[in-house]
Amino acid sequence: MKLSSQRVASAIAVATGLLAALPVSAGEAVVEIGQLDALIESDNQSLRAAEERAEASRLEATAAEEQWPQPMLEYMFEVGAPWTGHLSTGHMVQVMQRVPRRGAREALAGPARAEAALWDARRDAQRMDLYRAIRVDLIELARLGEQISLRDEEAGLLRDALAVVETRLDLGRADHSELFQLELARESALDERRDLLARWEARREELAARVGVDGEDLELGGLVEGLLDEWLREVPQNLASVDGWVREHEPRLKAMEAEAEVAASRVALVDQRLRPWPAVMVGYSNMPPMWEMEGPRAQMFQVGFSVELPVFRRQYDAEGARWQAVSGSALSDRSQAEDEAVAAARGVASTVSSRVERIERFQRELLPLAEDLGRQVLISMEIGERTASDLLVAVQQEVGLQARLVDLRAALLADLVELQRWTGGRFGEGTPFAYPHGDSGRDGGER
């Protein structure tokens, strides 16, 4: 009465085939996890929005860095007072240009550049969340597929038992209650199968929306079939490195660091405002003589400069203190979040070890016992020594253990994917569920 892996795989394939779909692009079906990752990069609207915000901040920074104050032209026309003895006129024209101090324009662009880095960090965190989410979706689809297969196997076993009971009933060695009991159990298994299939379809729709395509355009092909076996073929053993990876690569921690950098750039900008830009002036004046009204007119070229005097410093001090407080609070939040992230990752790592031990025990001890019991009960029932109730209990025990094992394997994979997310893609490198490009999703840096 063993539930063979071949029948499990075939049932998953049947469940997958029930959802006919169109290819995603160019007539090719999505059959690899890397293609789903690529769809996230190209079609997910949240990532695109974050990229556009980052680009807007970069353009703002470029505009601030390239900005020069516009020159000012000043013209002065002087007319003598009517009560003076001689009516006289004077002319003066000046051009003034403010000159940025060294590093001042870079400081002006600093907040916008820091905001661009913040949006980049948030986008990377979103990308990591999406990588994790689609892997969890695939794990859940594989789990539901195997559960569907188990319900099919259970219904088949109960159908075989019904045939035995019907034969015994014809011989007068059984009563109708056994028949009703087995029929009820079989219909319950089929009903649960229908519910599992509906959940399978709903989860596939969620996955399609996450990667940015229509549900009918997402063909999983053979990706889900046998996924639990393939992804659990070699569980990563480098759990000891998780703490360091979390501290260095956890995406949300990097976003918090970027928030602190935005505030720090504001402090630098306030510091620049304490050093005003000088203004250079050149001009020409044509004025009447002051003492000899009939004498030649005075013509002068003018060169000068002006600069603001930062006398009222308290306003700058208050603003600088404000941004220093914002930066300090961001760093404090980051420190607390780091401790919590490390603790959470340690908890998941501990759970991984426990789940591995439980899976080994299920496969080594519990399942063989349940299979032996099922075979013995079935043989005993055929010869009239056991009732349908005994067989039903044995079947439900075996199927229940198989279902718990499926859930346990899926939960273990979900834990591994969670650790991968906490470590920015460092944990699980080289596994079938590894993230494509480290913690940025964009570069091929060291992982």
Coordinates of C-alpha atoms in Angstrom, one line a residue:
M1 CA 0.0 0.0 0.0
K2 CA 3.0 2.3 -0.4
L3 CA 2.4 5.7 -2.1
S4 CA 5.1 5.5 -4.8
S5 CA 7.0 8.6 -5.9
Q6 CA 6.1 7.8 -9.5
R7 CA 2.5 8.1 -8.8
V8 CA 3.1 11.4 -6.9
A9 CA 5.0 12.8 -9.8
S10 CA 2.3 11.7 -12.3
A11 CA -0.4 13.4 -10.2
I12 CA 1.6 16.6 -10.1
A13 CA 1.9 16.5 -13.8
V14 CA -1.8 15.9 -14.2
A15 CA -2.5 18.9 -11.9
T16 CA -0.1 21.1 -13.8
G17 CA -1.6 20.0 -17.1
L18 CA -5.1 20.9 -16.0
L19 CA -4.1 24.6 -16.4
A20 CA -3.5 25.1 -20.1
A21 CA -1.6 28.4 -20.7
L22 CA 0.0 30.4 -23.4
P23 CA 3.7 31.0 -23.6
V24 CA 5.1 34.1 -22.0
S25 CA 7.0 35.5 -25.0
A26 CA 8.3 34.5 -28.4
G27 CA 6.5 31.1 -28.1
E28 CA 8.6 29.9 -25.2
A29 CA 7.2 28.5 -22.0
V30 CA 8.5 29.5 -18.6
V31 CA 10.3 26.3 -17.5
E32 CA 13.2 27.7 -15.3
I33 CA 13.3 29.8 -12.2
G34 CA 15.7 32.2 -14.0
Q35 CA 13.0 33.1 -16.4
L36 CA 10.7 34.1 -13.6
D37 CA 13.5 36.2 -12.1
A38 CA 13.9 37.9 -15.5
L39 CA 10.2 38.6 -15.7
I40 CA 10.4 40.3 -12.3
E41 CA 13.2 42.5 -13.6
S42 CA 11.3 43.4 -16.8
D43 CA 7.6 43.4 -15.9
N44 CA 7.1 44.1 -12.2
Q45 CA 5.6 47.5 -11.8
S46 CA 6.9 48.1 -8.2
L47 CA 10.5 47.6 -9.3
R48 CA 10.0 49.9 -12.3
A49 CA 8.5 52.6 -10.1
A50 CA 11.4 52.5 -7.7
E51 CA 13.8 52.7 -10.6
E52 CA 12.0 55.7 -12.0
R53 CA 12.1 57.4 -8.6
A54 CA 15.9 56.7 -8.3
E55 CA 16.4 58.1 -11.8
A56 CA 14.4 61.2 -11.0
S57 CA 16.6 61.8 -8.0
R58 CA 19.7 61.3 -10.1
L59 CA 18.5 63.9 -12.6
E60 CA 17.8 66.3 -9.8
A61 CA 21.3 65.8 -8.5
T62 CA 22.8 66.4 -12.0
A63 CA 20.7 69.6 -12.3
A64 CA 21.9 70.9 -9.0
E65 CA 25.5 70.0 -9.7
E66 CA 25.5 71.7 -13.1
Q67 CA 23.6 74.8 -11.9
W68 CA 25.3 78.2 -12.0
P69 CA 23.7 81.3 -10.6
Q70 CA 22.5 83.6 -13.4
P71 CA 24.6 86.8 -13.8
M72 CA 22.8 90.1 -12.9
L73 CA 22.9 93.3 -15.0
E74 CA 22.4 96.5 -13.1
Y75 CA 22.0 100.0 -14.7
M76 CA 21.8 103.2 -12.8
F77 CA 20.7 106.6 -14.3
E78 CA 21.2 109.7 -12.2
V79 CA 19.6 113.1 -12.7
G80 CA 20.6 116.2 -10.8
A81 CA 18.0 117.8 -8.4
P82 CA 16.1 120.6 -10.0
W83 CA 17.2 123.1 -7.3
T84 CA 20.8 122.7 -8.2
G85 CA 22.4 125.4 -10.4
H86 CA 23.1 123.0 -13.3
L87 CA 21.0 120.1 -14.6
S88 CA 23.4 117.0 -14.9
T89 CA 23.0 113.3 -15.6
G90 CA 25.1 110.3 -14.8
H91 CA 25.1 106.7 -16.0
M92 CA 26.4 103.5 -14.3
V93 CA 26.2 99.9 -15.5
Q94 CA 27.4 96.8 -13.6
V95 CA 27.5 93.1 -14.1
M96 CA 27.5 90.8 -11.1
Q97 CA 28.2 87.1 -10.9
R98 CA 28.0 84.8 -7.9
V99 CA 30.8 82.3 -7.9
P100 CA 30.2 78.9 -6.2
R101 CA 32.8 77.8 -3.6
R102 CA 34.7 74.7 -4.2
G103 CA 32.6 71.7 -3.4
A104 CA 29.4 73.8 -3.0
R105 CA 27.6 72.5 -6.0
E106 CA 28.4 68.9 -5.0
A107 CA 27.0 69.6 -1.6
L108 CA 23.8 70.9 -3.2
A109 CA 23.5 67.7 -5.2
G110 CA 24.3 65.5 -2.2
P111 CA 20.8 65.1 -0.8
A112 CA 19.4 64.2 -4.3
R113 CA 22.2 61.7 -4.9
A114 CA 21.7 60.2 -1.4
E115 CA 17.9 59.9 -2.2
A116 CA 18.8 58.1 -5.4
A117 CA 20.9 55.6 -3.5
L118 CA 18.1 55.2 -1.0
W119 CA 15.6 54.3 -3.8
D120 CA 18.2 51.9 -5.2
A121 CA 18.5 50.3 -1.8
R122 CA 14.7 50.1 -1.4
R123 CA 14.4 48.6 -4.9
D124 CA 17.1 46.0 -4.1
A125 CA 15.1 45.1 -1.0
Q126 CA 11.9 44.9 -3.0
R127 CA 13.7 42.7 -5.5
M128 CA 14.9 40.4 -2.8
D129 CA 11.4 40.1 -1.4
L130 CA 10.1 39.2 -4.9
Y131 CA 12.8 36.6 -5.4
R132 CA 11.8 35.0 -2.1
A133 CA 8.1 35.3 -2.8
I134 CA 8.2 33.6 -6.2
R135 CA 10.3 30.8 -4.7
V136 CA 7.8 30.4 -1.9
D137 CA 5.0 30.4 -4.5
L138 CA 6.7 27.6 -6.4
I139 CA 7.3 25.6 -3.2
E140 CA 3.6 25.9 -2.3
L141 CA 2.6 24.9 -5.8
A142 CA 4.8 21.8 -5.5
R143 CA 3.4 21.1 -2.0
L144 CA -0.2 21.4 -3.2
G145 CA 0.6 19.2 -6.2
E146 CA 2.0 16.4 -4.0
Q147 CA -1.0 16.7 -1.6
I148 CA -3.3 16.3 -4.6
S149 CA -1.4 13.2 -5.6
L150 CA -1.8 11.8 -2.1
R151 CA -5.6 12.4 -2.2
D152 CA -5.7 10.6 -5.6
E153 CA -3.7 7.7 -4.0
E154 CA -6.0 7.6 -1.0
A155 CA -9.1 7.6 -3.2
G156 CA -7.6 4.8 -5.3
L157 CA -6.8 2.7 -2.2
L158 CA -10.3 3.2 -0.8
R159 CA -11.8 2.3 -4.2
D160 CA -9.8 -1.0 -4.1
A161 CA -11.1 -1.6 -0.5
L162 CA -14.6 -0.9 -1.7
A163 CA -14.3 -3.7 -4.3
V164 CA -13.1 -6.1 -1.5
V165 CA -16.0 -5.2 0.7
E166 CA -18.5 -5.6 -2.1
T167 CA -17.1 -9.1 -2.7
R168 CA -17.4 -9.9 1.0
L169 CA -20.8 -8.4 1.0
D170 CA -22.0 -10.8 -1.7
L171 CA -20.6 -13.7 0.3
G172 CA -22.4 -12.5 3.4
R173 CA -19.2 -11.8 5.3
A174 CA -19.6 -8.0 5.6
D175 CA -22.4 -5.5 6.2
H176 CA -23.4 -2.3 4.4
S177 CA -22.0 -0.1 7.1
E178 CA -18.5 -0.9 6.0
L179 CA -19.4 0.0 2.5
F180 CA -20.9 3.3 3.5
Q181 CA -17.9 4.0 5.7
L182 CA -15.4 3.5 2.9
E183 CA -17.5 5.4 0.4
L184 CA -17.8 8.4 2.7
A185 CA -14.0 8.4 3.3
R186 CA -13.4 8.2 -0.5
E187 CA -15.8 11.1 -1.2
S188 CA -14.1 13.1 1.5
A189 CA -10.7 12.5 -0.1
L190 CA -12.0 13.6 -3.5
D191 CA -13.6 16.7 -2.0
E192 CA -10.3 17.6 -0.3
R193 CA -8.6 17.1 -3.7
R194 CA -10.9 19.6 -5.3
D195 CA -10.2 22.1 -2.6
L196 CA -6.4 21.6 -3.1
L197 CA -6.7 22.0 -6.8
A198 CA -8.6 25.3 -6.4
R199 CA -5.9 26.5 -4.1
W200 CA -3.3 25.4 -6.6
E201 CA -4.9 27.5 -9.3
A202 CA -5.3 30.6 -7.0
R203 CA -1.6 30.4 -6.1
R204 CA -0.6 30.2 -9.7
E205 CA -2.6 33.4 -10.3
E206 CA -0.7 35.1 -7.5
L207 CA 2.6 34.0 -8.9
A208 CA 1.6 35.4 -12.3
A209 CA 0.6 38.8 -10.9
R210 CA 3.9 38.9 -8.9
V211 CA 6.1 38.5 -12.0
G212 CA 3.9 40.9 -13.9
V213 CA 2.1 38.7 -16.5
D214 CA -1.5 37.5 -16.9
G215 CA -2.3 34.2 -15.4
E216 CA -3.2 32.6 -18.7
D217 CA 0.2 33.7 -20.1
L218 CA 2.2 31.8 -17.4
E219 CA 3.1 28.3 -18.3
L220 CA 5.1 26.6 -15.5
G221 CA 5.9 23.6 -17.6
G222 CA 8.0 21.1 -15.7
L223 CA 9.3 23.6 -13.1
V224 CA 6.9 22.5 -10.3
E225 CA 7.0 18.8 -11.0
G226 CA 9.5 17.1 -8.7
L227 CA 10.6 20.5 -7.3
L228 CA 10.7 19.4 -3.6
D229 CA 13.0 16.5 -4.5
E230 CA 15.3 18.6 -6.7
W231 CA 15.6 21.6 -4.4
L232 CA 16.2 19.4 -1.3
R233 CA 18.8 17.3 -3.0
E234 CA 21.5 19.0 -1.1
V235 CA 20.6 21.2 1.9
P236 CA 23.2 24.0 2.3
Q237 CA 25.4 23.4 5.4
N238 CA 27.0 26.8 5.9
L239 CA 24.6 27.9 8.6
A240 CA 27.5 29.2 10.7
S241 CA 28.1 32.0 8.2
V242 CA 24.5 33.3 8.4
D243 CA 25.1 35.9 11.1
G244 CA 27.9 37.7 9.3
W245 CA 26.0 37.7 6.0
V246 CA 22.9 39.2 7.6
R247 CA 24.9 42.0 9.2
E248 CA 26.6 42.8 5.9
H249 CA 24.1 42.1 3.2
E250 CA 20.5 42.2 4.6
P251 CA 18.7 44.4 2.1
R252 CA 16.6 46.4 4.5
L253 CA 19.6 47.2 6.7
K254 CA 21.2 48.7 3.6
A255 CA 18.1 50.8 3.0
M256 CA 18.3 52.1 6.5
E257 CA 22.0 53.0 6.0
A258 CA 20.9 54.9 2.9
E259 CA 18.3 56.8 4.9
A260 CA 21.1 57.9 7.4
E261 CA 23.2 59.0 4.4
V262 CA 20.3 61.3 3.2
A263 CA 20.3 63.0 6.6
A264 CA 24.1 63.3 6.6
S265 CA 24.0 64.9 3.2
R266 CA 21.6 67.5 4.6
V267 CA 24.0 68.3 7.4
A268 CA 26.8 68.8 4.9
L269 CA 24.5 71.2 2.9
V270 CA 23.8 73.2 6.1
D271 CA 27.6 73.4 6.6
Q272 CA 28.0 74.8 3.1
R273 CA 25.4 77.5 3.7
L274 CA 27.6 78.8 6.5
R275 CA 30.1 79.7 3.8
P276 CA 28.2 82.0 1.4
W277 CA 29.2 82.3 -2.2
P278 CA 31.1 85.5 -3.1
A279 CA 29.8 87.7 -5.9
V280 CA 32.2 89.4 -8.4
M281 CA 31.2 92.7 -10.0
V282 CA 32.5 94.7 -12.9
G283 CA 31.1 98.0 -14.1
Y284 CA 31.4 101.3 -15.9
S285 CA 30.3 104.8 -14.8
N286 CA 30.0 108.1 -16.6
M287 CA 29.3 110.9 -14.1
P288 CA 29.5 114.7 -14.2
P289 CA 32.3 116.4 -12.3
M290 CA 31.5 117.1 -8.7
W291 CA 33.2 120.5 -8.3
E292 CA 33.6 121.9 -11.8
M293 CA 30.3 121.8 -13.6
E294 CA 32.0 122.7 -16.9
G295 CA 34.8 120.3 -16.5
P296 CA 35.2 116.9 -18.2
R297 CA 33.0 114.1 -17.1
A298 CA 34.4 111.4 -14.8
Q299 CA 34.6 108.0 -16.5
M300 CA 35.5 105.0 -14.3
F301 CA 35.8 101.2 -14.7
Q302 CA 34.7 99.4 -11.5
V303 CA 35.8 96.0 -10.1
G304 CA 34.5 94.7 -6.8
F305 CA 33.0 91.8 -4.8
S306 CA 30.4 91.2 -2.2
V307 CA 29.6 88.3 0.2
E308 CA 26.9 87.6 2.7
L309 CA 27.9 87.7 6.3
P310 CA 26.5 84.7 8.2
V311 CA 25.9 86.7 11.3
F312 CA 22.7 85.0 12.3
R313 CA 24.1 81.5 12.9
R314 CA 21.4 80.1 15.2
Q315 CA 19.1 79.3 12.3
Y316 CA 21.8 77.2 10.7
D317 CA 22.7 75.5 14.0
A318 CA 19.1 74.5 14.6
E319 CA 18.7 73.1 11.1
G320 CA 22.0 71.2 11.3
A321 CA 21.1 69.7 14.7
R322 CA 17.8 68.6 13.3
W323 CA 19.4 66.6 10.5
Q324 CA 22.0 65.2 12.8
A325 CA 19.2 63.9 15.0
V326 CA 17.5 62.4 11.9
S327 CA 20.7 60.7 10.9
G328 CA 21.3 59.4 14.5
S329 CA 17.7 58.0 14.7
A330 CA 18.1 56.2 11.4
L331 CA 21.4 54.6 12.6
S332 CA 19.7 53.6 15.9
D333 CA 16.9 52.0 14.0
R334 CA 19.4 50.2 11.8
S335 CA 21.3 48.9 14.8
Q336 CA 18.1 47.5 16.4
A337 CA 16.9 46.1 13.1
E338 CA 20.3 44.4 12.6
D339 CA 20.0 42.7 16.0
E340 CA 16.4 41.6 15.3
A341 CA 17.4 40.3 11.8
V342 CA 20.3 38.3 13.2
A343 CA 18.1 36.8 15.8
A344 CA 15.4 36.0 13.3
A345 CA 17.9 34.3 11.0
R346 CA 19.3 32.3 13.9
G347 CA 15.8 31.1 14.7
V348 CA 15.2 30.1 11.1
A349 CA 18.6 28.3 11.0
S350 CA 17.8 26.4 14.2
T351 CA 14.4 25.4 12.7
V352 CA 16.2 24.2 9.6
S353 CA 18.3 21.8 11.6
S354 CA 15.2 20.5 13.5
R355 CA 13.3 20.0 10.2
V356 CA 16.1 18.0 8.6
E357 CA 16.2 15.7 11.6
R358 CA 12.4 15.2 11.5
I359 CA 12.4 14.5 7.8
E360 CA 15.1 11.8 8.3
R361 CA 13.1 10.2 11.1
F362 CA 9.9 10.2 9.0
Q363 CA 11.7 8.5 6.2
R364 CA 13.7 6.1 8.3
E365 CA 11.1 5.0 10.9
L366 CA 7.6 6.3 10.7
L367 CA 6.7 5.8 7.0
P368 CA 8.0 2.2 6.8
L369 CA 6.0 1.3 9.9
A370 CA 2.8 2.8 8.4
E371 CA 3.4 1.0 5.1
D372 CA 3.9 -2.3 6.8
L373 CA 0.8 -1.8 8.9
G374 CA -1.3 -0.9 5.8
R375 CA -0.2 -4.0 3.9
Q376 CA -0.9 -6.3 6.8
V377 CA -4.4 -4.8 7.4
L378 CA -5.3 -5.1 3.7
I379 CA -4.3 -8.8 3.6
S380 CA -6.1 -9.4 6.9
M381 CA -9.3 -7.7 5.6
E382 CA -9.2 -9.8 2.4
I383 CA -9.3 -13.0 4.4
G384 CA -11.9 -11.6 6.8
E385 CA -9.7 -11.0 9.9
R386 CA -10.0 -7.2 9.8
T387 CA -12.8 -4.9 9.1
A388 CA -13.1 -1.9 6.8
S389 CA -12.7 0.4 9.8
D390 CA -9.3 -1.1 10.5
L391 CA -8.2 -0.6 6.9
L392 CA -9.6 3.0 6.9
V393 CA -7.5 3.8 10.0
A394 CA -4.4 2.3 8.4
V395 CA -4.9 4.2 5.1
Q396 CA -5.5 7.5 6.9
Q397 CA -2.4 7.0 9.1
E398 CA -0.2 6.3 6.1
V399 CA -1.7 9.2 4.0
G400 CA -1.5 11.5 7.0
L401 CA 2.2 10.7 7.6
Q402 CA 2.9 11.2 3.9
A403 CA 1.1 14.5 3.9
R404 CA 3.0 15.6 7.0
L405 CA 6.2 14.7 5.3
V406 CA 5.3 16.7 2.3
D407 CA 4.4 19.7 4.5
L408 CA 7.6 19.3 6.4
R409 CA 9.8 19.2 3.3
A410 CA 8.0 22.3 1.9
A411 CA 8.5 24.1 5.2
L412 CA 12.2 23.3 5.2
L413 CA 12.5 24.7 1.7
A414 CA 10.6 27.8 2.8
D415 CA 13.1 28.2 5.7
L416 CA 16.0 27.9 3.3
V417 CA 14.5 30.5 1.0
E418 CA 13.9 32.8 4.0
L419 CA 17.6 32.5 5.0
Q420 CA 18.5 33.3 1.5
R421 CA 16.5 36.5 1.8
W422 CA 18.0 37.5 5.2
T423 CA 21.5 37.1 3.8
G424 CA 20.9 39.0 0.6
G425 CA 21.3 35.9 -1.5
R426 CA 24.6 34.7 0.0
F427 CA 23.2 31.7 1.7
G428 CA 22.3 28.9 -0.7
E429 CA 24.6 30.0 -3.5
G430 CA 24.8 27.3 -6.1
T431 CA 21.5 25.7 -5.2
P432 CA 18.6 25.3 -7.7
F433 CA 16.8 28.1 -5.9
A434 CA 19.7 30.5 -5.6
Y435 CA 19.1 34.2 -6.4
P436 CA 20.5 35.3 -9.8
H437 CA 22.9 38.1 -8.9
G438 CA 23.8 38.4 -5.3
D439 CA 22.2 41.2 -3.2
S440 CA 21.8 43.8 -5.8
G441 CA 20.2 41.8 -8.6
R442 CA 22.2 44.0 -11.0
D443 CA 25.8 43.2 -10.7
G444 CA 27.9 40.1 -10.6
G445 CA 29.9 41.1 -7.6
E446 CA 31.3 38.7 -5.0
R447 CA 28.7 36.5 -3.5

